[in-house]
Structures are given as structure tokens and as C-alpha cells.
PDB file of C-alpha atoms in Angstrom:
ATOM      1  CA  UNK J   1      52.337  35.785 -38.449  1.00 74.00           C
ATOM      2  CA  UNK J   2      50.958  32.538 -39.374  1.00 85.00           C
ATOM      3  CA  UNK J   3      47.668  31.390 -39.903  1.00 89.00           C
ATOM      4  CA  UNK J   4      45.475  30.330 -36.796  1.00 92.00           C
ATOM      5  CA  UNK J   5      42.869  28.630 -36.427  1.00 95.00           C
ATOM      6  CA  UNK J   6      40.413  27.553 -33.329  1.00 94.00           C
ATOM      7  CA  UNK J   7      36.805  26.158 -33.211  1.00 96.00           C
ATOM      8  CA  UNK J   8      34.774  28.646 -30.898  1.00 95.00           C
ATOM      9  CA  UNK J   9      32.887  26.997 -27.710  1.00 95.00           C
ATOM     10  CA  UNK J  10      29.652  27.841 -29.599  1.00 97.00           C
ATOM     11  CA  UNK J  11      30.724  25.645 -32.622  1.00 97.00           C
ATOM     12  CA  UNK J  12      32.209  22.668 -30.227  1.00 97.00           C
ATOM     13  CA  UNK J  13      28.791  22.469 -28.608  1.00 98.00           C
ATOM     14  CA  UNK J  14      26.853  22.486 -31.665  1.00 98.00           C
ATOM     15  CA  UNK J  15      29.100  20.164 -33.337  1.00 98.00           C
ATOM     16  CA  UNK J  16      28.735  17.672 -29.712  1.00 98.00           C
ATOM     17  CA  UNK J  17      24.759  18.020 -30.051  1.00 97.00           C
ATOM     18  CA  UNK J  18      24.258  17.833 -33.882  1.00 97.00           C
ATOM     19  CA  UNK J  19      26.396  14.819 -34.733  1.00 98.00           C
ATOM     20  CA  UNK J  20      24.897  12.212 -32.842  1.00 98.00           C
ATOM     21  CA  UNK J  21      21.509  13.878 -33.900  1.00 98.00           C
ATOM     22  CA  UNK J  22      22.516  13.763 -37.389  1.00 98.00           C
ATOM     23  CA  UNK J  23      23.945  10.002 -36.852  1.00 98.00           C
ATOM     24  CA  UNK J  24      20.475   9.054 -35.268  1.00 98.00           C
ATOM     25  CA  UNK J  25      18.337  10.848 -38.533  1.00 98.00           C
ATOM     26  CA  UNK J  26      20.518   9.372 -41.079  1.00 98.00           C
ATOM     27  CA  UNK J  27      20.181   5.838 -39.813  1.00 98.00           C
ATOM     28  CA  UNK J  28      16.533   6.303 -39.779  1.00 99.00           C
ATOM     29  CA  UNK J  29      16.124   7.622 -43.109  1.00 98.00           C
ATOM     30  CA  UNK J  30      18.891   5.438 -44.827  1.00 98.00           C
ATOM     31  CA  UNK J  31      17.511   2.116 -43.148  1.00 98.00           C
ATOM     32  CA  UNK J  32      14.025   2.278 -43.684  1.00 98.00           C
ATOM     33  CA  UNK J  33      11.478   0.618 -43.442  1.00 98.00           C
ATOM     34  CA  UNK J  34      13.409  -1.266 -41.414  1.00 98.00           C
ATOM     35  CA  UNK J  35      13.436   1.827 -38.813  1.00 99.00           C
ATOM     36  CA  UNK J  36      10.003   2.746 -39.585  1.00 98.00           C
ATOM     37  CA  UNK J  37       6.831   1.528 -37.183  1.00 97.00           C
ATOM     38  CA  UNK J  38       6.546  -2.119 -37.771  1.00 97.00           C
ATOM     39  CA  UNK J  39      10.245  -2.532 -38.397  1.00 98.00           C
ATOM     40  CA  UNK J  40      12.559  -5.015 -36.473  1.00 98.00           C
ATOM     41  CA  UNK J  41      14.651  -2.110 -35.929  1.00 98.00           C
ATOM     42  CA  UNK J  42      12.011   0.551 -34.661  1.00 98.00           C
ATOM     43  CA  UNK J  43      11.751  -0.158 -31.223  1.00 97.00           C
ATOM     44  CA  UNK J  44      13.503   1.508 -28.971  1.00 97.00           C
ATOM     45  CA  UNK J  45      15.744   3.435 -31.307  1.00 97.00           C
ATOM     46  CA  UNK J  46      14.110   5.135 -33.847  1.00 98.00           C
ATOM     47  CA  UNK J  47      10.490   5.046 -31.718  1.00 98.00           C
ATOM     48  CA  UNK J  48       9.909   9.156 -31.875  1.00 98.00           C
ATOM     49  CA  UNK J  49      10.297   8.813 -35.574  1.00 98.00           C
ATOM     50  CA  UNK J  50       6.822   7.440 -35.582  1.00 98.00           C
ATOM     51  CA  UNK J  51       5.461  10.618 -34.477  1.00 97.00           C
ATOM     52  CA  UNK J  52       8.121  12.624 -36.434  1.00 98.00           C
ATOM     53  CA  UNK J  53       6.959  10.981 -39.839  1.00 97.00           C
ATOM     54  CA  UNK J  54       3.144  11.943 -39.017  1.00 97.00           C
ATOM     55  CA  UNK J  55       3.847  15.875 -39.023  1.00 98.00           C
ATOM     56  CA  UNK J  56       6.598  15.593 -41.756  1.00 98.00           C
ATOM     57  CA  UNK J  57       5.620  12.992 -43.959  1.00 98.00           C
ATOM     58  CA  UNK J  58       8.775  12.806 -45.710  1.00 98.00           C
ATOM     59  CA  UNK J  59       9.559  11.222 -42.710  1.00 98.00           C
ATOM     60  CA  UNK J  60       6.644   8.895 -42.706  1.00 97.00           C
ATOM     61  CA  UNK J  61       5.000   6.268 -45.171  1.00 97.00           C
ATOM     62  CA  UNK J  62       3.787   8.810 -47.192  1.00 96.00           C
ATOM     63  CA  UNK J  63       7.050   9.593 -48.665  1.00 97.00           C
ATOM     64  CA  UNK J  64       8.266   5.823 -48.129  1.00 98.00           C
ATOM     65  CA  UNK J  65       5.438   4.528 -50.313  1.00 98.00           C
ATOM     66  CA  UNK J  66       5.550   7.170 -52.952  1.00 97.00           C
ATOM     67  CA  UNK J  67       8.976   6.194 -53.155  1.00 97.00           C
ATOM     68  CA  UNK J  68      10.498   9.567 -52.389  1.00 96.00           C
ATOM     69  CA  UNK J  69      14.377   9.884 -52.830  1.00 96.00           C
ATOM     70  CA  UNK J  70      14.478  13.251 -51.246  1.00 97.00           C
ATOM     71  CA  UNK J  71      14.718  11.548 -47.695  1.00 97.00           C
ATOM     72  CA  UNK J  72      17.259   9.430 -48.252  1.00 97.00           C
ATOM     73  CA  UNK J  73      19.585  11.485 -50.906  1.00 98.00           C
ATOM     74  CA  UNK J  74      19.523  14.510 -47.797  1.00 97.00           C
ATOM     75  CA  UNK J  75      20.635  11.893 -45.418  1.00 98.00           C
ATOM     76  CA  UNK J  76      23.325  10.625 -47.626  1.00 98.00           C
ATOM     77  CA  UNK J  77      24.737  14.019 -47.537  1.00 98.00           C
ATOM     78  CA  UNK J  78      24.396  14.283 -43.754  1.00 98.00           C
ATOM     79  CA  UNK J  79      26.381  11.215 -43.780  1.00 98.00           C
ATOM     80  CA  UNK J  80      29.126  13.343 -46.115  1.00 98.00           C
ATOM     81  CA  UNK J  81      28.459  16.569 -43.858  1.00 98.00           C
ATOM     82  CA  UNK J  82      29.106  14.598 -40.900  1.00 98.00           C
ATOM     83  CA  UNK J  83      32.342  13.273 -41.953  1.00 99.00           C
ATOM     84  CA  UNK J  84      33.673  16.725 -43.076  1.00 99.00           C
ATOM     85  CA  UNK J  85      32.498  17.723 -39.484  1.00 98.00           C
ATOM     86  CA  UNK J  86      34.594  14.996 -37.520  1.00 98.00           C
ATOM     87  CA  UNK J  87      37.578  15.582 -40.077  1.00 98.00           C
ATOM     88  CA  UNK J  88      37.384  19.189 -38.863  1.00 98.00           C
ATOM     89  CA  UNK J  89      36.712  18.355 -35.202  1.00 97.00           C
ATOM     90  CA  UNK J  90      39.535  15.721 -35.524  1.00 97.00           C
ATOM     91  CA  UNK J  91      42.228  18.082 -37.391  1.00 97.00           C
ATOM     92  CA  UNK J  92      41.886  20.370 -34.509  1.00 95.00           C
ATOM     93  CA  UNK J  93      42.282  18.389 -31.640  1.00 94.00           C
ATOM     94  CA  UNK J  94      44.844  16.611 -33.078  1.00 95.00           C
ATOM     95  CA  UNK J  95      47.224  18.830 -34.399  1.00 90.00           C
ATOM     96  CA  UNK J  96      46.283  22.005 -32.108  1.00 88.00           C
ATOM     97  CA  UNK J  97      48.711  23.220 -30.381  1.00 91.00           C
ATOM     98  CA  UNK J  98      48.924  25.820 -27.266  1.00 90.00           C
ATOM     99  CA  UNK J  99      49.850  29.566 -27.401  1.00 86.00           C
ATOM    100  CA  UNK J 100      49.053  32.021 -24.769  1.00 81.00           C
ATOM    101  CA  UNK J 101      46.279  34.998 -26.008  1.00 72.00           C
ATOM    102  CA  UNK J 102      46.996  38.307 -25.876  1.00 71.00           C
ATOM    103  CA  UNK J 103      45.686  40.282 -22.548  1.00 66.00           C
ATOM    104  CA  UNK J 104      43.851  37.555 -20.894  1.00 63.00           C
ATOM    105  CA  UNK J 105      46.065  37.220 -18.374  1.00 70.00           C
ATOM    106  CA  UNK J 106      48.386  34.466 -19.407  1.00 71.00           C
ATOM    107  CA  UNK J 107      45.234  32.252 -20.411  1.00 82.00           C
ATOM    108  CA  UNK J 108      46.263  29.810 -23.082  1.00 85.00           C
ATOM    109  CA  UNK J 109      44.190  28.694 -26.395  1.00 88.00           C
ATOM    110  CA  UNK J 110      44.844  25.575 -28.283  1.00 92.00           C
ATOM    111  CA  UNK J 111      45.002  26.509 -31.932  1.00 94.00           C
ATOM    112  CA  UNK J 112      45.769  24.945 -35.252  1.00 94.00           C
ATOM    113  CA  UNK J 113      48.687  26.429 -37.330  1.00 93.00           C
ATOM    114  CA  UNK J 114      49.295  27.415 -40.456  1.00 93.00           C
ATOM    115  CA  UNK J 115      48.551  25.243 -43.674  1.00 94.00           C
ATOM    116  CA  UNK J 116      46.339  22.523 -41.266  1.00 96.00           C
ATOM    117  CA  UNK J 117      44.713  25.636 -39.439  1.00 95.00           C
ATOM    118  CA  UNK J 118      43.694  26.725 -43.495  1.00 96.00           C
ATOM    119  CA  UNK J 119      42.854  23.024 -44.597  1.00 97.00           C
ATOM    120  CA  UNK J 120      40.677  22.306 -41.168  1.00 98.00           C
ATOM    121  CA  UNK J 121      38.527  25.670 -41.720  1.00 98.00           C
ATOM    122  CA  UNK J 122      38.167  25.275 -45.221  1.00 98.00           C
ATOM    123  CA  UNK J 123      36.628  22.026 -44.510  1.00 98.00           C
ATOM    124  CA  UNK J 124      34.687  23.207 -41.900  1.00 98.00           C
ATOM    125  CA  UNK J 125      33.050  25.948 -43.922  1.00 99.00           C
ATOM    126  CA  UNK J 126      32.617  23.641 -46.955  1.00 99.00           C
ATOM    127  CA  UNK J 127      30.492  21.705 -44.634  1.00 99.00           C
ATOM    128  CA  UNK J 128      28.530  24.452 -43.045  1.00 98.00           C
ATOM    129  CA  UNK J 129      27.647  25.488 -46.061  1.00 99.00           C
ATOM    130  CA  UNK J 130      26.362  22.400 -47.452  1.00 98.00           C
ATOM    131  CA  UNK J 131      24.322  21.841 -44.607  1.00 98.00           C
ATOM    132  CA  UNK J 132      22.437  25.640 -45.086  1.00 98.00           C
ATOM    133  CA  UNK J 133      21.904  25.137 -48.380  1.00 98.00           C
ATOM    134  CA  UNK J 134      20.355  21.733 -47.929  1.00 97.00           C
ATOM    135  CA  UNK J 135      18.534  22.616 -44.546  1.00 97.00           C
ATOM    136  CA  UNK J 136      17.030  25.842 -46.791  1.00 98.00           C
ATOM    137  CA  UNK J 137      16.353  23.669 -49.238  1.00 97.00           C
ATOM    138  CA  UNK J 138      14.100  21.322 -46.699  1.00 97.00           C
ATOM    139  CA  UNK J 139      11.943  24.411 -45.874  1.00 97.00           C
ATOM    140  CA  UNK J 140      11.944  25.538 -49.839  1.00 98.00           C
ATOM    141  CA  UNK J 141      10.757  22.453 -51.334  1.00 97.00           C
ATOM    142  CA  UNK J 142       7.931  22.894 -48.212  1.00 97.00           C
ATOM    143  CA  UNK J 143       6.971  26.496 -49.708  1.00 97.00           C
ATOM    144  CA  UNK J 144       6.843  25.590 -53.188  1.00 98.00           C
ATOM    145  CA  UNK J 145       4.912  22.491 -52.541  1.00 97.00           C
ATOM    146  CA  UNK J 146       2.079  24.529 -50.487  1.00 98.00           C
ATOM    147  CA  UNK J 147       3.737  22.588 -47.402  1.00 98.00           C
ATOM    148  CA  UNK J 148       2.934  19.024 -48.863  1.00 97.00           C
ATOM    149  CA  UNK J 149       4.379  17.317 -46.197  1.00 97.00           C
ATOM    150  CA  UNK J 150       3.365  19.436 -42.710  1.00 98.00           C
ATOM    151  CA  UNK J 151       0.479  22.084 -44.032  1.00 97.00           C
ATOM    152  CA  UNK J 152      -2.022  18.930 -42.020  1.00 98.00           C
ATOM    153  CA  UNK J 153      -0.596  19.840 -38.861  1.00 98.00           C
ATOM    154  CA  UNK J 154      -1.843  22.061 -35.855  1.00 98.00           C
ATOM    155  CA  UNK J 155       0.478  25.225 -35.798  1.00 97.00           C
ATOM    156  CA  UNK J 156       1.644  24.637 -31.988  1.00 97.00           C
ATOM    157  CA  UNK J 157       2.438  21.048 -33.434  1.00 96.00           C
ATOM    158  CA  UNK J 158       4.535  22.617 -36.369  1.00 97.00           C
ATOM    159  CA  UNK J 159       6.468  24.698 -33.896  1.00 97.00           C
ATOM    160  CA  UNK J 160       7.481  22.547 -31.648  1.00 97.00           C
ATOM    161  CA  UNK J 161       8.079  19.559 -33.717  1.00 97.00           C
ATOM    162  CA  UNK J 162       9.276  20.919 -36.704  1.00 97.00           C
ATOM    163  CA  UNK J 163       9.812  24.265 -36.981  1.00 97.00           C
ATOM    164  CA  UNK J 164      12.039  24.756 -33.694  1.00 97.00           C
ATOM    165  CA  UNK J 165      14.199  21.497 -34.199  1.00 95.00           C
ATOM    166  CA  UNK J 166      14.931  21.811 -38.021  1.00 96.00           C
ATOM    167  CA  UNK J 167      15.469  25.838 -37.241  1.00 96.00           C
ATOM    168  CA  UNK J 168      18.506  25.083 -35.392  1.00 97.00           C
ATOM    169  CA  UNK J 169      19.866  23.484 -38.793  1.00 97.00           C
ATOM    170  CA  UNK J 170      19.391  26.866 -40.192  1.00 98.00           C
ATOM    171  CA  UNK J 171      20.423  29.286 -37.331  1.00 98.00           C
ATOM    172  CA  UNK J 172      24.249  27.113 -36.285  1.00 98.00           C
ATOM    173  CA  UNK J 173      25.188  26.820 -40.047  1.00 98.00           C
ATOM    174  CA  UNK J 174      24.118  30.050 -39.918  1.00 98.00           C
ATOM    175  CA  UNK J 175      26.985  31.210 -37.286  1.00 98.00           C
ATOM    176  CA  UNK J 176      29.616  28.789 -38.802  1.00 98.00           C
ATOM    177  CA  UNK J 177      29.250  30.039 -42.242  1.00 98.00           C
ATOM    178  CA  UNK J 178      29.828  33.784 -41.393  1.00 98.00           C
ATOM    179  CA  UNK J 179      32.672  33.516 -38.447  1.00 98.00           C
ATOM    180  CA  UNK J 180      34.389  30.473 -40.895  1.00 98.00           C
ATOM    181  CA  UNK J 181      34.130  32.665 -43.949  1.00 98.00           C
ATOM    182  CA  UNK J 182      35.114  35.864 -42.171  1.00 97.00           C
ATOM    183  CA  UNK J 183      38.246  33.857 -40.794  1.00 96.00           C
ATOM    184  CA  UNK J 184      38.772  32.729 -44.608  1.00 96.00           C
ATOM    185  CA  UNK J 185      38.772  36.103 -45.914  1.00 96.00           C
ATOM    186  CA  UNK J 186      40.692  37.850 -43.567  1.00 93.00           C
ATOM    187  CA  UNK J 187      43.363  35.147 -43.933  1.00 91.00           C
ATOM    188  CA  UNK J 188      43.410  35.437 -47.582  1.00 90.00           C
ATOM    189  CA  UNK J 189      43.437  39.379 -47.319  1.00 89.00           C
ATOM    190  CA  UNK J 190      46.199  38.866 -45.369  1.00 84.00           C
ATOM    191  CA  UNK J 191      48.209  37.606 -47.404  1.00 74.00           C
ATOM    192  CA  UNK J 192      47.797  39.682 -50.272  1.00 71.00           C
ATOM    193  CA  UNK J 193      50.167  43.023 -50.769  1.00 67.00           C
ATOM    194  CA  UNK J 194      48.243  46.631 -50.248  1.00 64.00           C
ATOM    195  CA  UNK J 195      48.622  47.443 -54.184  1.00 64.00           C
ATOM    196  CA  UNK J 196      49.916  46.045 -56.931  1.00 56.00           C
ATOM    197  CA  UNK J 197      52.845  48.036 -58.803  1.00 58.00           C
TER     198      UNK J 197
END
């Protein structure tokens, strides 16, 4: 049987949500201080990063003026994330195509196929791994610091500003990672032979 491969509705949501949220951040961070309060391009756009950048100040001028790189170096690999995410997105509704799933009734599932299914989910985990390890490095570099950047805020601000938002960055990757990999490695185990002689 070949290998299959379809993006659950889970991971189609989170991709619909995150990308233009990721598009948004980067643009921010990767155009300031243009973006920033006082910019020409602040208003309307990039307004709630005003408020963002008090209770993470590597958001804010604090960063900007210490002249940071972590801000803009993490966006620059959203931007790479992001484009491994649309590649994926894009391989499989492209190239998907429609078989009918076992005991649902005659309910059909569109699905990439062989060697694109492998290349499309390889991607896709590459990608959902990159951004765990850089969203757990956000809240590392936070820990190790003695929370430089948010230990001045309240902790109902933290939570719903910061912590709730930027935990969605760990929990989705989270998902991804372990059904992507699990599809990985049962593909490769697969095909593999029982023993070797």
C-alpha cells in the first residue's frame, strides 16, 4: 500500500489561525521602529503591539534600544516556518487526491500519495519542530533571565497577555510534532522487512 498522507481538521485550523498571526508578528518585529508607537506604520496595524511590548519588552523599546537581535532573528525564522507551513498546506491541496475511507460509509478523504504524501509531512514536521524548539526557547531565555522581560507584570496580566497566547505556540506544535512524527515512523517501519537474514 502506498504512503498517505492528510492534514487533520485540527492542524488545518491551526495552520488558518497561526499564519496570518505569525504574518502580522513578523512584520512587526522585522519592521521596527517603523511599527512601533510613534511609527508611520503603527497605526492601525500594529496598534496592540503597543501594549504587547509593555508586558514583553522584547517586544517593546526596551529590547529595541538595547539593540536586541533576539526579536528579530525569531521572526526571521517565523518567516522560514511560515513558508515550510504554506509549502505543506500547498502540497496537499494541490496534489491530494480522493479515496474513499474504510467503514465510514462511503465518506471520501482527500489524501496525498506516495513520495509527495512523504515530502509534504516531512516538511511539515521539520517545521513543527522548529517552531517548539524556538517557542520553548522564548519561555527558556524568560527562566534563565529571572523573567527579564515580563517578571514587572501583574500575574492576571501575564496570563492573559502572554502566557495564554504564546502557550498555544507550545501546545499546536505540540500535536503536530507527535501525530507528524508518529505518521513518519510508522511509514518508515513500514517499509522495513520483520528481520534481517
Amino acid at each position: 500500500m502506498p504512503f498517505t498522507h492528510a492534514p487533520s481538521t485540527l492542524i488545518k485550523f491551526w495552520l488558518a489561525v497561526s499564519l496570518p498571526l505569525i504574518a502580522w508578528d513578523s512584520g512587526y518585529a522585522l519592521m521596527r521602529p517603523w511599527t512601533m508607537e510613534g511609527g508611520f506604520l503603527h497605526w492601525p496595524l500594529w496598534v496592540p503591539y503597543k501594549l504587547y511590548g509593555e508586558v514583553d519588552h522584547v517586544y517593546g523599546w526596551e529590547a529595541f534600544n538595547a539593540n536586541s537581535g533576539f526579536t528579530s532573528a525569531q521572526s526571521f525564522l517565523n518567516v522560514v516556518e511560515s513558508l515550510m507551513y504554506i509549502y505543506y498546506y500547498w502540497a496537499w491541496s494541490s496534489a491530494a487526491v480522493s479515496v474513499k475511507v474504510a467503514g465510514a460509509g462511503g465518506e471520501t478523504r482527500r489524501v496525498l500519495v506516495g513520495r509527495p504524501a512523504a515530502v509534504a509531512l516531512l516538511v511539515g514536521f521539520s517545521a513543527a519542530v522548529m517552531t517548539l524548539s524556538k517557542s520553548v526557547l522564548y519561555w527558556l531565555c524568560e527562566y534563565f533571565s529571572g523573567f527579564e522581560n515580563i517578571g514587572h507584570n501583574s500575574f492576571m496580566n501575564l496570563l492573559i497577555i502572554f502566557i495564554i497566547p504564546n502557550g498555544a505556540w507550545l501546545v499546536f506544535p505540540t500535536i503536530m510534532c507527535f501525530k507528524f512524527g508518529g505518521e513518519l515512523v510508522d511509514g518508515l517501519a513500514a517499509s522495513t522487512p520483520g528481520k534481517l537474514e
